[in-house]
Every structure is written in structure tokens, then in C-alpha cells.
Amino acid sequence: MEENVNFDNEVLAYLSIRKDELIQTHQEYIARHPEIREVLNDYLSSVLLYKPDDVFVYAKEYFHPFNPTPLKYKPLIVVGPSAVGKHTLI
């Protein structure tokens, strides 16, 4: 029984240290990228203003304009040794 208590304390100590490390790295990242806070604040304000029934659908619609336009056609890559007629395909 004594071993389980020590293990639990070790696990709790590890988790506490890991949590502090994650908080620190996350804060550093946000400090380097202040636009994250601005985008999330704008989104949260919009959610609170419109109160959508489905927040996930609303998030998809809200962030859709930030997504680059997908390609109309997928690129075709033709490979192979020289002099086998790749240019005749194009």
C-alpha cells in the first residue's frame, strides 16, 4: 500500500511540473503571436452576439473566409525517364 502512495505522489509531481511547462510554452507562443488572441476574441464576441444553436457549424462558417481557396483542379505530375513521350501528354 505504501508503494502506491509514493507512485501517486510521483505521478502528481510529474503532472504538476508538466502542466507548468505547458503553460509556460503556451504563454510564450501567444506572446509571439498576438493575432491569436485577437482572432479568438473576435470569434467569441460574434458567438455571444449571435448565440448560434450549433457552435461548431458557426465556427466553420465564421472561419471559412480565412481558408485559402482550394484548387479547382488537382495538379497532375508526370514523371518518368526522358524520351518516353511525357511532352505529348501535355
PDB file of C-alpha atoms in Angstrom:
ATOM      1  CA  MET A   1       0.000   0.000   0.000  1.00  0.00           C
ATOM      2  CA  GLU A   2       2.863   2.379   0.803  1.00  0.00           C
ATOM      3  CA  GLU A   3       4.302   1.917  -2.727  1.00  0.00           C
ATOM      4  CA  ASN A   4       1.040   3.053  -4.353  1.00  0.00           C
ATOM      5  CA  VAL A   5       1.054   6.297  -2.351  1.00  0.00           C
ATOM      6  CA  ASN A   6       4.622   7.053  -3.463  1.00  0.00           C
ATOM      7  CA  PHE A   7       3.740   6.272  -7.055  1.00  0.00           C
ATOM      8  CA  ASP A   8       0.703   8.509  -6.897  1.00  0.00           C
ATOM      9  CA  ASN A   9       2.751  11.333  -5.418  1.00  0.00           C
ATOM     10  CA  GLU A  10       5.409  10.891  -8.099  1.00  0.00           C
ATOM     11  CA  VAL A  11       2.778  10.934 -10.823  1.00  0.00           C
ATOM     12  CA  LEU A  12       1.131  14.011  -9.335  1.00  0.00           C
ATOM     13  CA  ALA A  13       4.501  15.770  -9.069  1.00  0.00           C
ATOM     14  CA  TYR A  14       5.317  14.909 -12.703  1.00  0.00           C
ATOM     15  CA  LEU A  15       1.918  16.097 -13.897  1.00  0.00           C
ATOM     16  CA  SER A  16       2.248  19.335 -11.951  1.00  0.00           C
ATOM     17  CA  ILE A  17       5.667  20.041 -13.460  1.00  0.00           C
ATOM     18  CA  ARG A  18       4.422  19.121 -16.950  1.00  0.00           C
ATOM     19  CA  LYS A  19       1.395  21.396 -16.561  1.00  0.00           C
ATOM     20  CA  ASP A  20       3.632  24.313 -15.586  1.00  0.00           C
ATOM     21  CA  GLU A  21       5.898  23.640 -18.594  1.00  0.00           C
ATOM     22  CA  LEU A  22       2.922  23.576 -20.973  1.00  0.00           C
ATOM     23  CA  ILE A  23       1.501  26.792 -19.538  1.00  0.00           C
ATOM     24  CA  GLN A  24       4.881  28.478 -19.990  1.00  0.00           C
ATOM     25  CA  THR A  25       5.350  27.333 -23.599  1.00  0.00           C
ATOM     26  CA  HIS A  26       1.767  28.257 -24.485  1.00  0.00           C
ATOM     27  CA  GLN A  27       2.173  31.727 -22.982  1.00  0.00           C
ATOM     28  CA  GLU A  28       5.413  32.234 -24.908  1.00  0.00           C
ATOM     29  CA  TYR A  29       3.752  31.187 -28.160  1.00  0.00           C
ATOM     30  CA  ILE A  30       0.798  33.523 -27.612  1.00  0.00           C
ATOM     31  CA  ALA A  31       3.200  36.353 -26.757  1.00  0.00           C
ATOM     32  CA  ARG A  32       4.964  35.796 -30.110  1.00  0.00           C
ATOM     33  CA  HIS A  33       1.613  35.623 -31.964  1.00  0.00           C
ATOM     34  CA  PRO A  34      -0.765  38.264 -30.548  1.00  0.00           C
ATOM     35  CA  GLU A  35      -3.075  37.778 -33.529  1.00  0.00           C
ATOM     36  CA  ILE A  36      -4.276  34.523 -31.947  1.00  0.00           C
ATOM     37  CA  ARG A  37      -5.863  36.387 -29.065  1.00  0.00           C
ATOM     38  CA  GLU A  38      -7.418  38.924 -31.453  1.00  0.00           C
ATOM     39  CA  VAL A  39      -8.950  36.260 -33.705  1.00  0.00           C
ATOM     40  CA  LEU A  40     -10.319  34.267 -30.777  1.00  0.00           C
ATOM     41  CA  ASN A  41     -11.698  37.388 -29.103  1.00  0.00           C
ATOM     42  CA  ASP A  42     -13.459  38.396 -32.324  1.00  0.00           C
ATOM     43  CA  TYR A  43     -14.889  34.897 -32.735  1.00  0.00           C
ATOM     44  CA  LEU A  44     -16.074  34.681 -29.127  1.00  0.00           C
ATOM     45  CA  SER A  45     -17.689  38.122 -29.362  1.00  0.00           C
ATOM     46  CA  SER A  46     -19.504  37.026 -32.505  1.00  0.00           C
ATOM     47  CA  VAL A  47     -20.729  33.818 -30.841  1.00  0.00           C
ATOM     48  CA  LEU A  48     -22.020  35.736 -27.850  1.00  0.00           C
ATOM     49  CA  LEU A  49     -23.727  38.277 -30.093  1.00  0.00           C
ATOM     50  CA  TYR A  50     -25.479  35.802 -32.421  1.00  0.00           C
ATOM     51  CA  LYS A  51     -25.829  32.858 -29.989  1.00  0.00           C
ATOM     52  CA  PRO A  52     -25.868  30.131 -32.674  1.00  0.00           C
ATOM     53  CA  ASP A  53     -27.588  26.824 -31.920  1.00  0.00           C
ATOM     54  CA  ASP A  54     -24.634  24.841 -33.267  1.00  0.00           C
ATOM     55  CA  VAL A  55     -21.325  26.468 -32.333  1.00  0.00           C
ATOM     56  CA  PHE A  56     -19.311  24.049 -34.483  1.00  0.00           C
ATOM     57  CA  VAL A  57     -21.239  24.847 -37.656  1.00  0.00           C
ATOM     58  CA  TYR A  58     -20.996  28.535 -36.800  1.00  0.00           C
ATOM     59  CA  ALA A  59     -17.219  28.207 -36.313  1.00  0.00           C
ATOM     60  CA  LYS A  60     -16.890  26.532 -39.711  1.00  0.00           C
ATOM     61  CA  GLU A  61     -18.828  29.344 -41.367  1.00  0.00           C
ATOM     62  CA  TYR A  62     -17.048  32.064 -39.369  1.00  0.00           C
ATOM     63  CA  PHE A  63     -13.523  30.865 -40.183  1.00  0.00           C
ATOM     64  CA  HIS A  64     -14.267  29.812 -43.782  1.00  0.00           C
ATOM     65  CA  PRO A  65     -13.199  33.193 -45.291  1.00  0.00           C
ATOM     66  CA  PHE A  66      -9.759  32.763 -43.681  1.00  0.00           C
ATOM     67  CA  ASN A  67      -9.236  29.462 -45.501  1.00  0.00           C
ATOM     68  CA  PRO A  68      -7.366  29.817 -48.781  1.00  0.00           C
ATOM     69  CA  THR A  69      -9.458  28.920 -51.818  1.00  0.00           C
ATOM     70  CA  PRO A  70      -8.960  25.268 -52.690  1.00  0.00           C
ATOM     71  CA  LEU A  71      -7.560  24.473 -56.112  1.00  0.00           C
ATOM     72  CA  LYS A  72     -10.186  23.908 -58.782  1.00  0.00           C
ATOM     73  CA  TYR A  73      -8.202  21.002 -60.209  1.00  0.00           C
ATOM     74  CA  LYS A  74      -5.655  18.765 -58.578  1.00  0.00           C
ATOM     75  CA  PRO A  75      -2.206  19.079 -60.109  1.00  0.00           C
ATOM     76  CA  LEU A  76      -1.075  16.295 -62.425  1.00  0.00           C
ATOM     77  CA  ILE A  77       2.555  15.346 -62.078  1.00  0.00           C
ATOM     78  CA  VAL A  78       4.008  13.298 -64.903  1.00  0.00           C
ATOM     79  CA  VAL A  79       7.285  11.571 -64.153  1.00  0.00           C
ATOM     80  CA  GLY A  80       9.453   9.082 -65.911  1.00  0.00           C
ATOM     81  CA  PRO A  81      12.659   8.725 -67.851  1.00  0.00           C
ATOM     82  CA  SER A  82      13.476  11.096 -70.647  1.00  0.00           C
ATOM     83  CA  ALA A  83      12.378  10.412 -74.255  1.00  0.00           C
ATOM     84  CA  VAL A  84       9.263   8.370 -73.344  1.00  0.00           C
ATOM     85  CA  GLY A  85       6.688  10.865 -74.592  1.00  0.00           C
ATOM     86  CA  LYS A  86       5.808  12.840 -71.492  1.00  0.00           C
ATOM     87  CA  HIS A  87       5.541  16.033 -73.545  1.00  0.00           C
ATOM     88  CA  THR A  88       2.949  14.500 -75.833  1.00  0.00           C
ATOM     89  CA  LEU A  89       0.615  14.092 -72.835  1.00  0.00           C
ATOM     90  CA  ILE A  90       0.624  17.776 -72.008  1.00  0.00           C
TER      91      ILE A  90
END
